[in-house]
PDB file of C-alpha atoms and ligand atoms in Angstrom:
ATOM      1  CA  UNK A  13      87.488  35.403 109.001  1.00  0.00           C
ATOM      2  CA  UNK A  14      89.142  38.358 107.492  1.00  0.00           C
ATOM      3  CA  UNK A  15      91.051  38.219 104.536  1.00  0.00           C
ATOM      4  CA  UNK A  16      94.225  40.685 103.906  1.00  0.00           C
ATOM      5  CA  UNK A  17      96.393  40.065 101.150  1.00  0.00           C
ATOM      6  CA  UNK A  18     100.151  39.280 100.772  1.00  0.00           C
ATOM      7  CA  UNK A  19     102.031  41.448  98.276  1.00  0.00           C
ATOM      8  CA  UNK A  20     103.765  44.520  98.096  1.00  0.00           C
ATOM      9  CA  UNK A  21     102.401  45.205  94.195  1.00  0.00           C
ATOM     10  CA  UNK A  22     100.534  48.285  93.942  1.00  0.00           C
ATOM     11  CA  UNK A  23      98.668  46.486  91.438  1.00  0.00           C
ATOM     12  CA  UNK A  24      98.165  43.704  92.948  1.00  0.00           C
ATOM     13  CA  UNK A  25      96.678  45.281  95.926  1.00  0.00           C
ATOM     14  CA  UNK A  26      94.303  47.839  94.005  1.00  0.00           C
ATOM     15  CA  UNK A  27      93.095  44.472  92.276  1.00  0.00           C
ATOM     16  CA  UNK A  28      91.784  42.653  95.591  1.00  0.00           C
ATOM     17  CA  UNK A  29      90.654  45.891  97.177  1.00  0.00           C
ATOM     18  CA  UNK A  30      88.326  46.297  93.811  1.00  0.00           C
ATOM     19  CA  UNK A  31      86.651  42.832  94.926  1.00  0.00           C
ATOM     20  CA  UNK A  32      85.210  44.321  98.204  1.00  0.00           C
ATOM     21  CA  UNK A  33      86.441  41.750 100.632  1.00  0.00           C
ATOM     22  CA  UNK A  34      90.438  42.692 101.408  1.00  0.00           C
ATOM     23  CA  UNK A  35      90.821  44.125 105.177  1.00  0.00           C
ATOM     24  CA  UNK A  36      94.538  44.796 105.129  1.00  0.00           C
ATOM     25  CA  UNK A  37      97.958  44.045 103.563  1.00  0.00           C
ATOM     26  CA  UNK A  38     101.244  42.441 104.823  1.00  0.00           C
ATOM     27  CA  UNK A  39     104.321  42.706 103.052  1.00  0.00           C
ATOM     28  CA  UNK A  40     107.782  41.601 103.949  1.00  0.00           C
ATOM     29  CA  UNK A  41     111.679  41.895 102.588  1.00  0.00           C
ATOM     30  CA  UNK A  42     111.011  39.150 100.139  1.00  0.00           C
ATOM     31  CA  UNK A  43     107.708  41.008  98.648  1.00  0.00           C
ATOM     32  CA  UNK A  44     108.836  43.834  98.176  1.00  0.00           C
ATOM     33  CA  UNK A  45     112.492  42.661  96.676  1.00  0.00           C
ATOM     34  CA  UNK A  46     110.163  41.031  94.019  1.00  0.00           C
ATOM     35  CA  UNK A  47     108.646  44.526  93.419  1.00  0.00           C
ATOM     36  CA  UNK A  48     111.960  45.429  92.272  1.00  0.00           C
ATOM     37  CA  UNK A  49     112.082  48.142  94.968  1.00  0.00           C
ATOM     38  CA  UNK A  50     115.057  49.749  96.281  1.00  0.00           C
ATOM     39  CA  UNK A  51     115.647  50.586  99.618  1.00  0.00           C
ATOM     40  CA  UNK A  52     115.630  54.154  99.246  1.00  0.00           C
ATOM     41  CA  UNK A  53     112.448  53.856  97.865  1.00  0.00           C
ATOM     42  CA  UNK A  54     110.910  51.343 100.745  1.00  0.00           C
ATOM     43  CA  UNK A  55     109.509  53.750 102.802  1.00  0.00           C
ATOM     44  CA  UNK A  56     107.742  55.720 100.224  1.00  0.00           C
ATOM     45  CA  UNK A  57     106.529  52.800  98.768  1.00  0.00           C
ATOM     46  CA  UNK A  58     104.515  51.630 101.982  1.00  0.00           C
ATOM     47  CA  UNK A  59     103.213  54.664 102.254  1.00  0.00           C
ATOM     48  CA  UNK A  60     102.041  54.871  98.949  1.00  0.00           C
ATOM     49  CA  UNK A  61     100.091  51.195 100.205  1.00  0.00           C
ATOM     50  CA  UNK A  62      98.732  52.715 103.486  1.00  0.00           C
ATOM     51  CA  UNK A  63      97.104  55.515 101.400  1.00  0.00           C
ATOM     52  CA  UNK A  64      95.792  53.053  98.266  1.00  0.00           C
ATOM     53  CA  UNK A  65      94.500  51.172 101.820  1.00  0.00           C
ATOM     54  CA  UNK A  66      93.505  53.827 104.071  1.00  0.00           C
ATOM     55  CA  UNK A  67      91.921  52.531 107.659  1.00  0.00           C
ATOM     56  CA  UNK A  68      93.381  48.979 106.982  1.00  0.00           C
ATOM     57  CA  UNK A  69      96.100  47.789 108.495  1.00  0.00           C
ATOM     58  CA  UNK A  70      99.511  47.745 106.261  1.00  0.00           C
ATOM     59  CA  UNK A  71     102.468  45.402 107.933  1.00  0.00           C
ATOM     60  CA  UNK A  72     105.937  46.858 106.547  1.00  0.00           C
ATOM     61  CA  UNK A  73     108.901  44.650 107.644  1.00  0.00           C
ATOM     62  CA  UNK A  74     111.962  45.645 109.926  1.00  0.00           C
ATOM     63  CA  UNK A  75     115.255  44.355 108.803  1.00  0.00           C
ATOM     64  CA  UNK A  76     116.642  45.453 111.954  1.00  0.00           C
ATOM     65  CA  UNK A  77     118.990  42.575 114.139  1.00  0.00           C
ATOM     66  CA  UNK A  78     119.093  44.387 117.317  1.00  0.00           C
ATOM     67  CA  UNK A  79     116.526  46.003 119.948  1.00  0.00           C
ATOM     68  CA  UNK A  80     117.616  49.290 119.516  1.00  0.00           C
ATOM     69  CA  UNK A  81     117.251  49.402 115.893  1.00  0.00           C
ATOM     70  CA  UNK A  82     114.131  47.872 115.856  1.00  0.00           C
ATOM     71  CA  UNK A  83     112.493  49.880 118.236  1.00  0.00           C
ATOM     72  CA  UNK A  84     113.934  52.687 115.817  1.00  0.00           C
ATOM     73  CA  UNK A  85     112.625  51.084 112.725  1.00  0.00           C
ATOM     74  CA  UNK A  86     109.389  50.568 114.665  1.00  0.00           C
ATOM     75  CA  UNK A  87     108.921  54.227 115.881  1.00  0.00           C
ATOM     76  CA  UNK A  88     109.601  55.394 111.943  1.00  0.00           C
ATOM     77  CA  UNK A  89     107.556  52.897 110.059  1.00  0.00           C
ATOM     78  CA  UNK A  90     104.266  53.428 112.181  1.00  0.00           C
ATOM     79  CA  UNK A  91     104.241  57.274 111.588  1.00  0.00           C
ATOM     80  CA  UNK A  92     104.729  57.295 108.185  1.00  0.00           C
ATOM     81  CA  UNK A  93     100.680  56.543 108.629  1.00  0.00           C
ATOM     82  CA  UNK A  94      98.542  55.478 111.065  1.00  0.00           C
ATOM     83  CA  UNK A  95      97.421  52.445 109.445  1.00  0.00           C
ATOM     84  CA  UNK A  96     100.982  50.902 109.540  1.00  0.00           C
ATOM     85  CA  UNK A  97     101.454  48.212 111.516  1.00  0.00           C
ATOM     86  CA  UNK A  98     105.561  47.261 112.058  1.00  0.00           C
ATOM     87  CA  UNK A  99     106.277  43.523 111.461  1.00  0.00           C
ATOM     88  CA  UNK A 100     108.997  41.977 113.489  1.00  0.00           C
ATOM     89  CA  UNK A 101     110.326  38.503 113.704  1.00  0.00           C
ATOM     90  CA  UNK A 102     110.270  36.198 116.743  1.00  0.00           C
ATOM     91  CA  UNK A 103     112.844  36.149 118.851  1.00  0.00           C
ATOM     92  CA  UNK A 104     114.602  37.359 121.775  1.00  0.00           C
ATOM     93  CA  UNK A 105     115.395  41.261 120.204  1.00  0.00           C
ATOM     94  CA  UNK A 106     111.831  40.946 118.289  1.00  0.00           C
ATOM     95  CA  UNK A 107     110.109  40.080 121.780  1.00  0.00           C
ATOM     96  CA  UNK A 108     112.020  42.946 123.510  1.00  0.00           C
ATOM     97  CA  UNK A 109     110.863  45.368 120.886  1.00  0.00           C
ATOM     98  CA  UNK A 110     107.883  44.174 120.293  1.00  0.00           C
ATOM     99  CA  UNK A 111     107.539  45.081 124.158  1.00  0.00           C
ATOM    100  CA  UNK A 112     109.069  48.402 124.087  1.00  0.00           C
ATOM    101  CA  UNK A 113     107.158  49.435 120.833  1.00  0.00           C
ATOM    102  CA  UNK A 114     103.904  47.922 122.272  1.00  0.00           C
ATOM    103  CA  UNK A 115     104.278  50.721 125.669  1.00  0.00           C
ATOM    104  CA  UNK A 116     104.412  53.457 123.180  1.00  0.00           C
ATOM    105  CA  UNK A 117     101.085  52.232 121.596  1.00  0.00           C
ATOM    106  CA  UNK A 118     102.933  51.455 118.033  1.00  0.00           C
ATOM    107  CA  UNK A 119     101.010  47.581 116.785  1.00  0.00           C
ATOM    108  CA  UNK A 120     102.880  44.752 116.261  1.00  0.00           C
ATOM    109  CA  UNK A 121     102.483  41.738 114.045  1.00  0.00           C
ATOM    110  CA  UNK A 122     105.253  38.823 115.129  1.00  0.00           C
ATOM    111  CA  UNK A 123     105.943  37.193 112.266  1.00  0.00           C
ATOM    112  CA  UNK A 124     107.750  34.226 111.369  1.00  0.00           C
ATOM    113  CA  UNK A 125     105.937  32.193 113.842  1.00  0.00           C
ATOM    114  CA  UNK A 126     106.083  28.072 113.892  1.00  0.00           C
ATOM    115  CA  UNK A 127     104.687  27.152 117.219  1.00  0.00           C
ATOM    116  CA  UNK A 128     102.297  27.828 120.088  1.00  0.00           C
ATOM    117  CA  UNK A 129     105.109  28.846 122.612  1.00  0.00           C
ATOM    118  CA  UNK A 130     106.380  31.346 120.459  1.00  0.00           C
ATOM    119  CA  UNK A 131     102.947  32.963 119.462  1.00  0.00           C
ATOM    120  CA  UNK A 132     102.048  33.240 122.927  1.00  0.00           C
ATOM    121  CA  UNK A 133     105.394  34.464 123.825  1.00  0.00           C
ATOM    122  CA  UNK A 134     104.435  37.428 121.265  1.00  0.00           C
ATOM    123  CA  UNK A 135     100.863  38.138 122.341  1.00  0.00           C
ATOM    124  CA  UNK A 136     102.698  38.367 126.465  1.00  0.00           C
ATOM    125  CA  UNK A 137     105.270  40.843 125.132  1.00  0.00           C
ATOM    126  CA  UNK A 138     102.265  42.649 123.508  1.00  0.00           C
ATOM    127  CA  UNK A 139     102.106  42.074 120.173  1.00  0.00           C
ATOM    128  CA  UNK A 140      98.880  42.657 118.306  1.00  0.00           C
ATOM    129  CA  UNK A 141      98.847  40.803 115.658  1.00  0.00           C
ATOM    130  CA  UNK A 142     100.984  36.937 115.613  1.00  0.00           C
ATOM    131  CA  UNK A 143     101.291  35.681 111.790  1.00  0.00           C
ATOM    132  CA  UNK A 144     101.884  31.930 112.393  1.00  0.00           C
ATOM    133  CA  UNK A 145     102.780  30.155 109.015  1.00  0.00           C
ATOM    134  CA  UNK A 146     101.027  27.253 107.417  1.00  0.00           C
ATOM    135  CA  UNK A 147     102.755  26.739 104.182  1.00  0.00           C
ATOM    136  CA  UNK A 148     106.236  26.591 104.586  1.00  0.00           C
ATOM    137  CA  UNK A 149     105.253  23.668 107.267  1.00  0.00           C
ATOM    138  CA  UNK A 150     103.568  21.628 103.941  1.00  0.00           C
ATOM    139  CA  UNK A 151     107.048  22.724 101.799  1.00  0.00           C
ATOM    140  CA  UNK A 152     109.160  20.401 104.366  1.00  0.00           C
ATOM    141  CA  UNK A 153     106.715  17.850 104.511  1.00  0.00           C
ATOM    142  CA  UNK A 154     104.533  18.556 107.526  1.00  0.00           C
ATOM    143  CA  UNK A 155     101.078  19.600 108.514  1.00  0.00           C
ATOM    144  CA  UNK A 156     101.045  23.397 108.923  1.00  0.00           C
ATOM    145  CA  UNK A 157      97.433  23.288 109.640  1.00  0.00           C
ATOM    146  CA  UNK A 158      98.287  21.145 112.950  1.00  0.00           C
ATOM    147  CA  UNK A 159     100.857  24.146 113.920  1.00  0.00           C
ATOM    148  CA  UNK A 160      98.598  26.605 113.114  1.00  0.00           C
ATOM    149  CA  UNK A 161      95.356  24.958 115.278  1.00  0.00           C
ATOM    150  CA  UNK A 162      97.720  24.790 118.394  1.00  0.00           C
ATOM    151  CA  UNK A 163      98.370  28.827 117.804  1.00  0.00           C
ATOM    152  CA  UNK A 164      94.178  29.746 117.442  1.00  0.00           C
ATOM    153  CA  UNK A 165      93.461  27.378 120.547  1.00  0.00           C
ATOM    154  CA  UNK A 166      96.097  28.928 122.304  1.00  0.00           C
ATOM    155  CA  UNK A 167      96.080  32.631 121.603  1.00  0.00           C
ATOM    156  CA  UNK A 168      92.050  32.392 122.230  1.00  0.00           C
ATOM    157  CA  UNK A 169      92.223  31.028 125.477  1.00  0.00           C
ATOM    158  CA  UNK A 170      93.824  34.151 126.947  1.00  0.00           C
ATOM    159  CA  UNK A 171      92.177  37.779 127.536  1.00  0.00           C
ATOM    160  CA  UNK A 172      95.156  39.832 125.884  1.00  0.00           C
ATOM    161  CA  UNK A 173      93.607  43.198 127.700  1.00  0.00           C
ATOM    162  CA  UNK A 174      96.112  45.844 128.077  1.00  0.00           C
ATOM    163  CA  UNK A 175      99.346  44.136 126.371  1.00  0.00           C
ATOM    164  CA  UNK A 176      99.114  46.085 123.668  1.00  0.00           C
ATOM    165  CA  UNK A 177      96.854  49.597 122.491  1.00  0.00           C
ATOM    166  CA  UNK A 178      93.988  47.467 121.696  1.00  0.00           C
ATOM    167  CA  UNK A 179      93.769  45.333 123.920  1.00  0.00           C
ATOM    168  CA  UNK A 180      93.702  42.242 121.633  1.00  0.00           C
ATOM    169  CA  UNK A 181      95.844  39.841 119.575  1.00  0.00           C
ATOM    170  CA  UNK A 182      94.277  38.508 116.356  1.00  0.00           C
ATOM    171  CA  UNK A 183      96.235  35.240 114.590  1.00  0.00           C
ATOM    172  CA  UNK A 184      96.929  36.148 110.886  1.00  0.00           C
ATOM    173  CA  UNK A 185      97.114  32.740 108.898  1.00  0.00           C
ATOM    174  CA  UNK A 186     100.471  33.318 107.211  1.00  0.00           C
ATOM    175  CA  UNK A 187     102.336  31.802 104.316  1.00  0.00           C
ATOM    176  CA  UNK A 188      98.787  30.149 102.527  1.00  0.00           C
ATOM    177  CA  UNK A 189      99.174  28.265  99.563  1.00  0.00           C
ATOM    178  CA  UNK A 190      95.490  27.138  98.769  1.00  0.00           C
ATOM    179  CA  UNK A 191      92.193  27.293  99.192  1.00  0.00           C
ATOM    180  CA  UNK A 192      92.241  24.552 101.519  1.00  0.00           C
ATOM    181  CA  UNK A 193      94.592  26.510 103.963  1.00  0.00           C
ATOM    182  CA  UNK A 194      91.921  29.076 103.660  1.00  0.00           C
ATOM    183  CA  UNK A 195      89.118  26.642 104.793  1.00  0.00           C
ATOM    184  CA  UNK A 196      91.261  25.226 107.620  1.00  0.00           C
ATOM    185  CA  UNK A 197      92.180  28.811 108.552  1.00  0.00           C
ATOM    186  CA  UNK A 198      88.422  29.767 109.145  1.00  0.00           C
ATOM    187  CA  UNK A 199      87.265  26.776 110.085  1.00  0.00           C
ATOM    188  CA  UNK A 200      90.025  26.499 113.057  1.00  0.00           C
ATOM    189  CA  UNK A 201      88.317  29.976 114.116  1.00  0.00           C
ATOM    190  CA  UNK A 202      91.767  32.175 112.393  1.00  0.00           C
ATOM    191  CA  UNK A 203      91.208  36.204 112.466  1.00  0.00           C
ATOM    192  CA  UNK A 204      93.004  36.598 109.456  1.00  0.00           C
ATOM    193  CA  UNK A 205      94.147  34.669 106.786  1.00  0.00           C
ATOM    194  CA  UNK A 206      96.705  36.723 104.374  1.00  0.00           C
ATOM    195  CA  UNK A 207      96.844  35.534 101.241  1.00  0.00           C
ATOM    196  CA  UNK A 208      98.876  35.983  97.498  1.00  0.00           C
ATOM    197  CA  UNK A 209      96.641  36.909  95.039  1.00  0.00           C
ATOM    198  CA  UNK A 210      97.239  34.460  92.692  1.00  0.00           C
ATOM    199  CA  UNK A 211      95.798  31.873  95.513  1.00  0.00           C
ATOM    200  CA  UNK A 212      93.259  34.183  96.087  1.00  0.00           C
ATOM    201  CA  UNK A 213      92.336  33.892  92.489  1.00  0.00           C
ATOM    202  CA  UNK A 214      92.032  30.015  93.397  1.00  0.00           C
ATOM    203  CA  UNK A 215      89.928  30.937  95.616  1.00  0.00           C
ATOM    204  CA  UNK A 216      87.847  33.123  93.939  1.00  0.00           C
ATOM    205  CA  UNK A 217      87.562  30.419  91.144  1.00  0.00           C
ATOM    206  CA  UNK A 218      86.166  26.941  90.508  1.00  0.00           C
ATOM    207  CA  UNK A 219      86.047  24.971  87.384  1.00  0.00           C
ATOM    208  CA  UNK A 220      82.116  23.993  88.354  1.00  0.00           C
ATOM    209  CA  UNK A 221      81.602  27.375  88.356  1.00  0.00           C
ATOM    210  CA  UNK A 222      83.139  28.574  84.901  1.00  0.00           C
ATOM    211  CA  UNK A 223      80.929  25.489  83.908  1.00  0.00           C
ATOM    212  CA  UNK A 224      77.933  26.595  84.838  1.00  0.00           C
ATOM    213  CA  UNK A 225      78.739  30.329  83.922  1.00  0.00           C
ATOM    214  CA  UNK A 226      79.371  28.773  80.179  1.00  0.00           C
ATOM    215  CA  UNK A 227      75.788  26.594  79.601  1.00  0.00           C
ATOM    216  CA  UNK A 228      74.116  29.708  81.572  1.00  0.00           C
ATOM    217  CA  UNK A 229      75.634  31.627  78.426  1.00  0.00           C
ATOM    218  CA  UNK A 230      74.614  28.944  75.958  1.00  0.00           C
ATOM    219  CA  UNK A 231      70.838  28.837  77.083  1.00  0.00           C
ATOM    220  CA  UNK A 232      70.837  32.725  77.099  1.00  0.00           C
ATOM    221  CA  UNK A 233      71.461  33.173  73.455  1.00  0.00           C
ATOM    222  CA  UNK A 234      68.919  30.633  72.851  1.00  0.00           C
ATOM    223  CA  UNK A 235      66.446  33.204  75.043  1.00  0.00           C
ATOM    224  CA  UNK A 236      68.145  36.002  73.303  1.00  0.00           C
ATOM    225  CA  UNK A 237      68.065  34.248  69.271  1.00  0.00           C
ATOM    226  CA  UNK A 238      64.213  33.653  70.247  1.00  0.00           C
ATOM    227  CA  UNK A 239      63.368  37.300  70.589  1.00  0.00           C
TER     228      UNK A 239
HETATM  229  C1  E4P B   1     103.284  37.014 106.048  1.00  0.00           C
HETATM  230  O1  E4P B   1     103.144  38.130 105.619  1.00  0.00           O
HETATM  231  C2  E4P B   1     104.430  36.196 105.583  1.00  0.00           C
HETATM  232  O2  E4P B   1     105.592  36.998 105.434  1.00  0.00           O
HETATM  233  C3  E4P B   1     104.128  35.508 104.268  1.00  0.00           C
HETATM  234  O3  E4P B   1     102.812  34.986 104.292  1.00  0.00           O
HETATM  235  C4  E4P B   1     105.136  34.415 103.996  1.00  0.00           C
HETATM  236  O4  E4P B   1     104.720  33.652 102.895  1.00  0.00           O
HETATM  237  P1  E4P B   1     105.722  32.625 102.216  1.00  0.00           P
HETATM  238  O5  E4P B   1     105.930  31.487 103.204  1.00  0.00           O
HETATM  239  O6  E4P B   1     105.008  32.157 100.973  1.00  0.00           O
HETATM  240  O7  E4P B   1     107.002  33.362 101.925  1.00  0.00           O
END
Protein backbone atom coordinates (compact mmCIF):
# COMPACT_ATOMS: atom_id res chain seq x y z
CA UNK A 1 0.00 0.00 0.00
CA UNK A 2 1.04 3.47 -0.78
CA UNK A 3 1.05 6.08 1.58
CA UNK A 4 0.33 9.94 0.52
CA UNK A 5 -0.18 12.38 3.07
CA UNK A 6 -3.08 14.75 4.01
CA UNK A 7 -2.11 18.40 4.50
CA UNK A 8 -1.71 21.38 2.65
CA UNK A 9 1.50 22.58 5.05
CA UNK A 10 4.51 23.08 3.11
CA UNK A 11 6.16 21.93 6.11
CA UNK A 12 4.38 19.36 6.82
CA UNK A 13 4.78 17.83 3.49
CA UNK A 14 8.70 18.45 3.13
CA UNK A 15 8.71 16.55 6.62
CA UNK A 16 7.11 13.11 5.31
CA UNK A 17 8.78 13.38 1.93
CA UNK A 18 12.29 13.51 4.08
CA UNK A 19 11.19 9.93 5.50
CA UNK A 20 11.37 8.24 2.01
CA UNK A 21 8.02 6.58 1.96
CA UNK A 22 5.26 9.54 0.91
CA UNK A 23 3.88 8.87 -2.84
CA UNK A 24 1.59 11.86 -3.12
CA UNK A 25 -0.47 14.56 -1.32
CA UNK A 26 -4.24 15.40 -1.07
CA UNK A 27 -5.44 18.51 0.19
CA UNK A 28 -8.90 19.91 0.38
CA UNK A 29 -10.87 23.42 1.35
CA UNK A 30 -10.58 22.56 4.98
CA UNK A 31 -6.56 21.96 4.72
CA UNK A 32 -5.72 24.51 3.23
CA UNK A 33 -8.19 27.11 5.27
CA UNK A 34 -6.05 25.80 8.25
CA UNK A 35 -2.92 26.93 6.31
CA UNK A 36 -4.27 30.27 6.68
CA UNK A 37 -4.30 30.62 2.87
CA UNK A 38 -6.25 32.98 0.93
CA UNK A 39 -7.87 32.33 -2.09
CA UNK A 40 -5.88 34.45 -4.19
CA UNK A 41 -3.09 32.69 -3.08
CA UNK A 42 -4.66 28.92 -3.61
CA UNK A 43 -3.45 28.32 -6.79
CA UNK A 44 0.06 29.34 -6.25
CA UNK A 45 0.16 27.55 -3.27
CA UNK A 46 -0.56 24.03 -4.96
CA UNK A 47 1.77 24.67 -7.23
CA UNK A 48 4.32 25.47 -4.95
CA UNK A 49 3.25 21.51 -3.51
CA UNK A 50 3.39 19.90 -7.01
CA UNK A 51 6.97 21.25 -7.39
CA UNK A 52 8.19 20.41 -3.46
CA UNK A 53 6.44 16.85 -4.90
CA UNK A 54 7.39 16.58 -8.38
CA UNK A 55 6.12 13.12 -10.25
CA UNK A 56 3.62 12.50 -7.33
CA UNK A 57 0.34 13.06 -7.56
CA UNK A 58 -1.03 16.44 -5.74
CA UNK A 59 -5.13 16.46 -5.31
CA UNK A 60 -6.20 20.32 -5.12
CA UNK A 61 -9.96 20.68 -4.36
CA UNK A 62 -12.75 22.33 -6.61
CA UNK A 63 -15.21 24.44 -4.79
CA UNK A 64 -17.17 24.57 -7.81
CA UNK A 65 -21.36 23.63 -7.44
CA UNK A 66 -22.07 23.25 -11.01
CA UNK A 67 -20.71 21.14 -14.14
CA UNK A 68 -19.62 23.90 -15.97
CA UNK A 69 -17.54 25.37 -13.36
CA UNK A 70 -16.06 22.36 -12.42
CA UNK A 71 -15.04 21.23 -15.60
CA UNK A 72 -13.48 24.88 -15.61
CA UNK A 73 -11.85 24.50 -12.29
CA UNK A 74 -10.74 21.07 -13.51
CA UNK A 75 -9.16 22.19 -16.87
CA UNK A 76 -7.14 25.11 -14.69
CA UNK A 77 -6.02 23.17 -11.70
CA UNK A 78 -4.44 20.19 -13.76
CA UNK A 79 -2.19 22.55 -15.88
CA UNK A 80 -0.87 24.46 -13.34
CA UNK A 81 1.42 21.01 -13.32
CA UNK A 82 1.23 17.82 -14.51
CA UNK A 83 1.29 16.11 -11.32
CA UNK A 84 -2.08 17.71 -10.23
CA UNK A 85 -4.73 15.66 -9.89
CA UNK A 86 -8.41 17.76 -9.51
CA UNK A 87 -10.51 16.48 -6.55
CA UNK A 88 -14.22 16.61 -6.92
CA UNK A 89 -17.02 15.53 -4.72
CA UNK A 90 -19.62 12.84 -5.45
CA UNK A 91 -22.51 13.65 -6.89
CA UNK A 92 -24.58 14.21 -9.81
CA UNK A 93 -22.41 17.62 -11.21
CA UNK A 94 -19.10 15.83 -9.71
CA UNK A 95 -20.00 12.56 -11.79
CA UNK A 96 -20.76 14.68 -14.92
CA UNK A 97 -17.44 16.40 -14.62
CA UNK A 98 -15.63 13.93 -13.50
CA UNK A 99 -16.81 12.42 -16.99
CA UNK A 100 -16.19 15.35 -19.10
CA UNK A 101 -12.72 16.07 -17.43
CA UNK A 102 -11.86 12.30 -17.62
CA UNK A 103 -12.37 12.55 -22.00
CA UNK A 104 -9.88 15.28 -21.96
CA UNK A 105 -7.35 13.00 -20.09
CA UNK A 106 -7.33 15.50 -16.85
CA UNK A 107 -7.30 12.59 -13.41
CA UNK A 108 -9.80 12.59 -11.07
CA UNK A 109 -9.96 11.67 -7.42
CA UNK A 110 -13.94 11.51 -6.18
CA UNK A 111 -13.86 12.40 -2.94
CA UNK A 112 -16.20 12.45 -0.23
CA UNK A 113 -17.14 8.93 -0.78
CA UNK A 114 -19.34 6.75 1.93
CA UNK A 115 -20.43 3.75 0.02
CA UNK A 116 -19.78 1.13 -2.66
CA UNK A 117 -22.50 2.51 -5.11
CA UNK A 118 -21.10 5.75 -5.13
CA UNK A 119 -17.35 4.70 -5.59
CA UNK A 120 -18.26 2.64 -8.39
CA UNK A 121 -20.46 5.24 -9.75
CA UNK A 122 -17.04 7.37 -9.85
CA UNK A 123 -14.66 4.77 -11.26
CA UNK A 124 -17.86 4.29 -14.41
CA UNK A 125 -17.80 8.06 -14.98
CA UNK A 126 -13.95 7.69 -15.08
CA UNK A 127 -12.51 8.79 -12.22
CA UNK A 128 -9.00 7.70 -11.34
CA UNK A 129 -8.62 7.87 -8.13
CA UNK A 130 -12.07 7.26 -5.44
CA UNK A 131 -11.07 8.54 -1.75
CA UNK A 132 -13.67 6.61 0.32
CA UNK A 133 -13.56 7.81 4.06
CA UNK A 134 -13.00 5.72 7.11
CA UNK A 135 -12.91 8.12 9.93
CA UNK A 136 -15.67 10.29 9.86
CA UNK A 137 -17.75 6.77 9.77
CA UNK A 138 -15.95 5.99 13.55
CA UNK A 139 -16.84 10.01 14.54
CA UNK A 140 -20.77 9.04 14.25
CA UNK A 141 -20.38 5.86 15.76
CA UNK A 142 -19.93 3.34 12.96
CA UNK A 143 -17.42 1.05 11.40
CA UNK A 144 -15.69 2.92 8.56
CA UNK A 145 -13.51 0.01 7.97
CA UNK A 146 -16.81 -2.08 6.96
CA UNK A 147 -17.61 0.92 4.34
CA UNK A 148 -14.36 1.06 3.21
CA UNK A 149 -13.93 -3.10 2.58
CA UNK A 150 -17.22 -2.96 0.46
CA UNK A 151 -15.36 -0.02 -1.77
CA UNK A 152 -11.73 -2.28 -2.27
CA UNK A 153 -13.93 -5.50 -3.03
CA UNK A 154 -15.88 -3.61 -5.27
CA UNK A 155 -13.66 -1.27 -7.22
CA UNK A 156 -11.21 -4.51 -7.67
CA UNK A 157 -13.60 -6.62 -9.18
CA UNK A 158 -13.89 -4.45 -12.29
CA UNK A 159 -11.17 -3.88 -15.21
CA UNK A 160 -11.46 0.09 -15.24
CA UNK A 161 -9.54 0.02 -18.89
CA UNK A 162 -10.18 3.05 -20.84
CA UNK A 163 -12.51 5.16 -18.31
CA UNK A 164 -10.05 7.30 -17.61
CA UNK A 165 -6.09 8.19 -19.16
CA UNK A 166 -4.74 5.38 -17.25
CA UNK A 167 -6.74 3.03 -17.49
CA UNK A 168 -7.13 2.33 -13.73
CA UNK A 169 -8.87 3.45 -10.52
CA UNK A 170 -6.86 3.10 -7.29
CA UNK A 171 -9.04 3.48 -3.73
CA UNK A 172 -7.28 6.15 -1.55
CA UNK A 173 -8.16 5.32 2.21
CA UNK A 174 -9.44 8.76 3.20
CA UNK A 175 -10.13 10.55 6.44
CA UNK A 176 -7.56 7.98 8.74
CA UNK A 177 -7.34 8.57 12.22
CA UNK A 178 -4.90 5.73 13.42
CA UNK A 179 -2.67 3.32 12.88
CA UNK A 180 -5.22 0.78 12.98
CA UNK A 181 -7.10 2.39 9.94
CA UNK A 182 -3.75 2.07 8.36
CA UNK A 183 -3.53 -1.75 9.03
CA UNK A 184 -7.15 -2.32 7.95
CA UNK A 185 -6.45 -0.13 4.90
CA UNK A 186 -3.58 -2.51 3.68
CA UNK A 187 -4.72 -5.39 4.93
CA UNK A 188 -8.27 -4.97 3.01
CA UNK A 189 -5.82 -4.74 -0.16
CA UNK A 190 -6.33 -0.33 -0.22
CA UNK A 191 -3.94 1.46 -2.98
CA UNK A 192 -3.56 4.31 -0.93
CA UNK A 193 -4.04 5.27 2.39
CA UNK A 194 -3.66 9.29 2.91
CA UNK A 195 -2.83 10.16 6.04
CA UNK A 196 -2.24 13.54 8.60
CA UNK A 197 1.02 13.61 9.73
CA UNK A 198 0.50 13.75 13.13
CA UNK A 199 -1.14 10.04 12.70
CA UNK A 200 1.55 9.27 10.64
CA UNK A 201 3.82 10.11 13.48
CA UNK A 202 1.64 7.35 15.38
CA UNK A 203 2.52 5.37 13.03
CA UNK A 204 5.93 5.88 12.75
CA UNK A 205 6.13 5.47 16.62
CA UNK A 206 5.68 2.88 19.36
CA UNK A 207 6.29 3.14 23.00
CA UNK A 208 8.13 -0.59 22.78
CA UNK A 209 10.20 0.90 20.50
CA UNK A 210 11.39 4.22 22.33
CA UNK A 211 11.90 1.43 25.05
CA UNK A 212 14.14 -0.48 23.51
CA UNK A 213 15.89 2.55 21.73
CA UNK A 214 16.48 3.85 25.58
CA UNK A 215 18.22 0.41 27.33
CA UNK A 216 20.02 0.05 23.72
CA UNK A 217 21.44 3.60 24.84
CA UNK A 218 22.01 2.54 28.43
CA UNK A 219 24.11 -0.67 27.52
CA UNK A 220 26.06 1.45 24.92
CA UNK A 221 27.61 3.80 27.36
CA UNK A 222 28.44 0.90 29.41
CA UNK A 223 30.43 -0.42 25.97
CA UNK A 224 31.48 3.10 25.46
CA UNK A 225 32.61 3.93 29.63
CA UNK A 226 34.59 0.46 29.16
CA UNK A 227 36.86 1.72 26.44
C1 LIG B 1 -9.02 13.29 1.71
O1 LIG B 1 -8.15 14.00 1.28
C2 LIG B 1 -10.03 13.85 2.65
O2 LIG B 1 -10.38 15.17 2.27
C3 LIG B 1 -9.52 13.86 4.07
O3 LIG B 1 -8.85 12.64 4.35
C4 LIG B 1 -10.65 14.09 5.04
O4 LIG B 1 -10.21 13.88 6.35
P1 LIG B 1 -11.11 14.33 7.58
O5 LIG B 1 -12.31 13.40 7.61
O6 LIG B 1 -10.23 14.14 8.79
O7 LIG B 1 -11.51 15.76 7.35
Amino acid sequence: MKFFIDTADLGEIREALSWGCLDGVTTNPSLYARTGGRLDDFEAHMVKIAQLCEGLPVSAESQAKDVEGMVADGRRLSALAPNIVVKLPVCEAGLAATHRLASEGVRVNVTLVFSAPQALLAASAGARYVSPFVGRFDDVGEDGVDRLADVVACIGNYDWGGRNVDGRVEVITASVRTPSHVTQAALLGADIATVPLAALRRCVRHPLTDQGMASFDADWVKVVAAQ
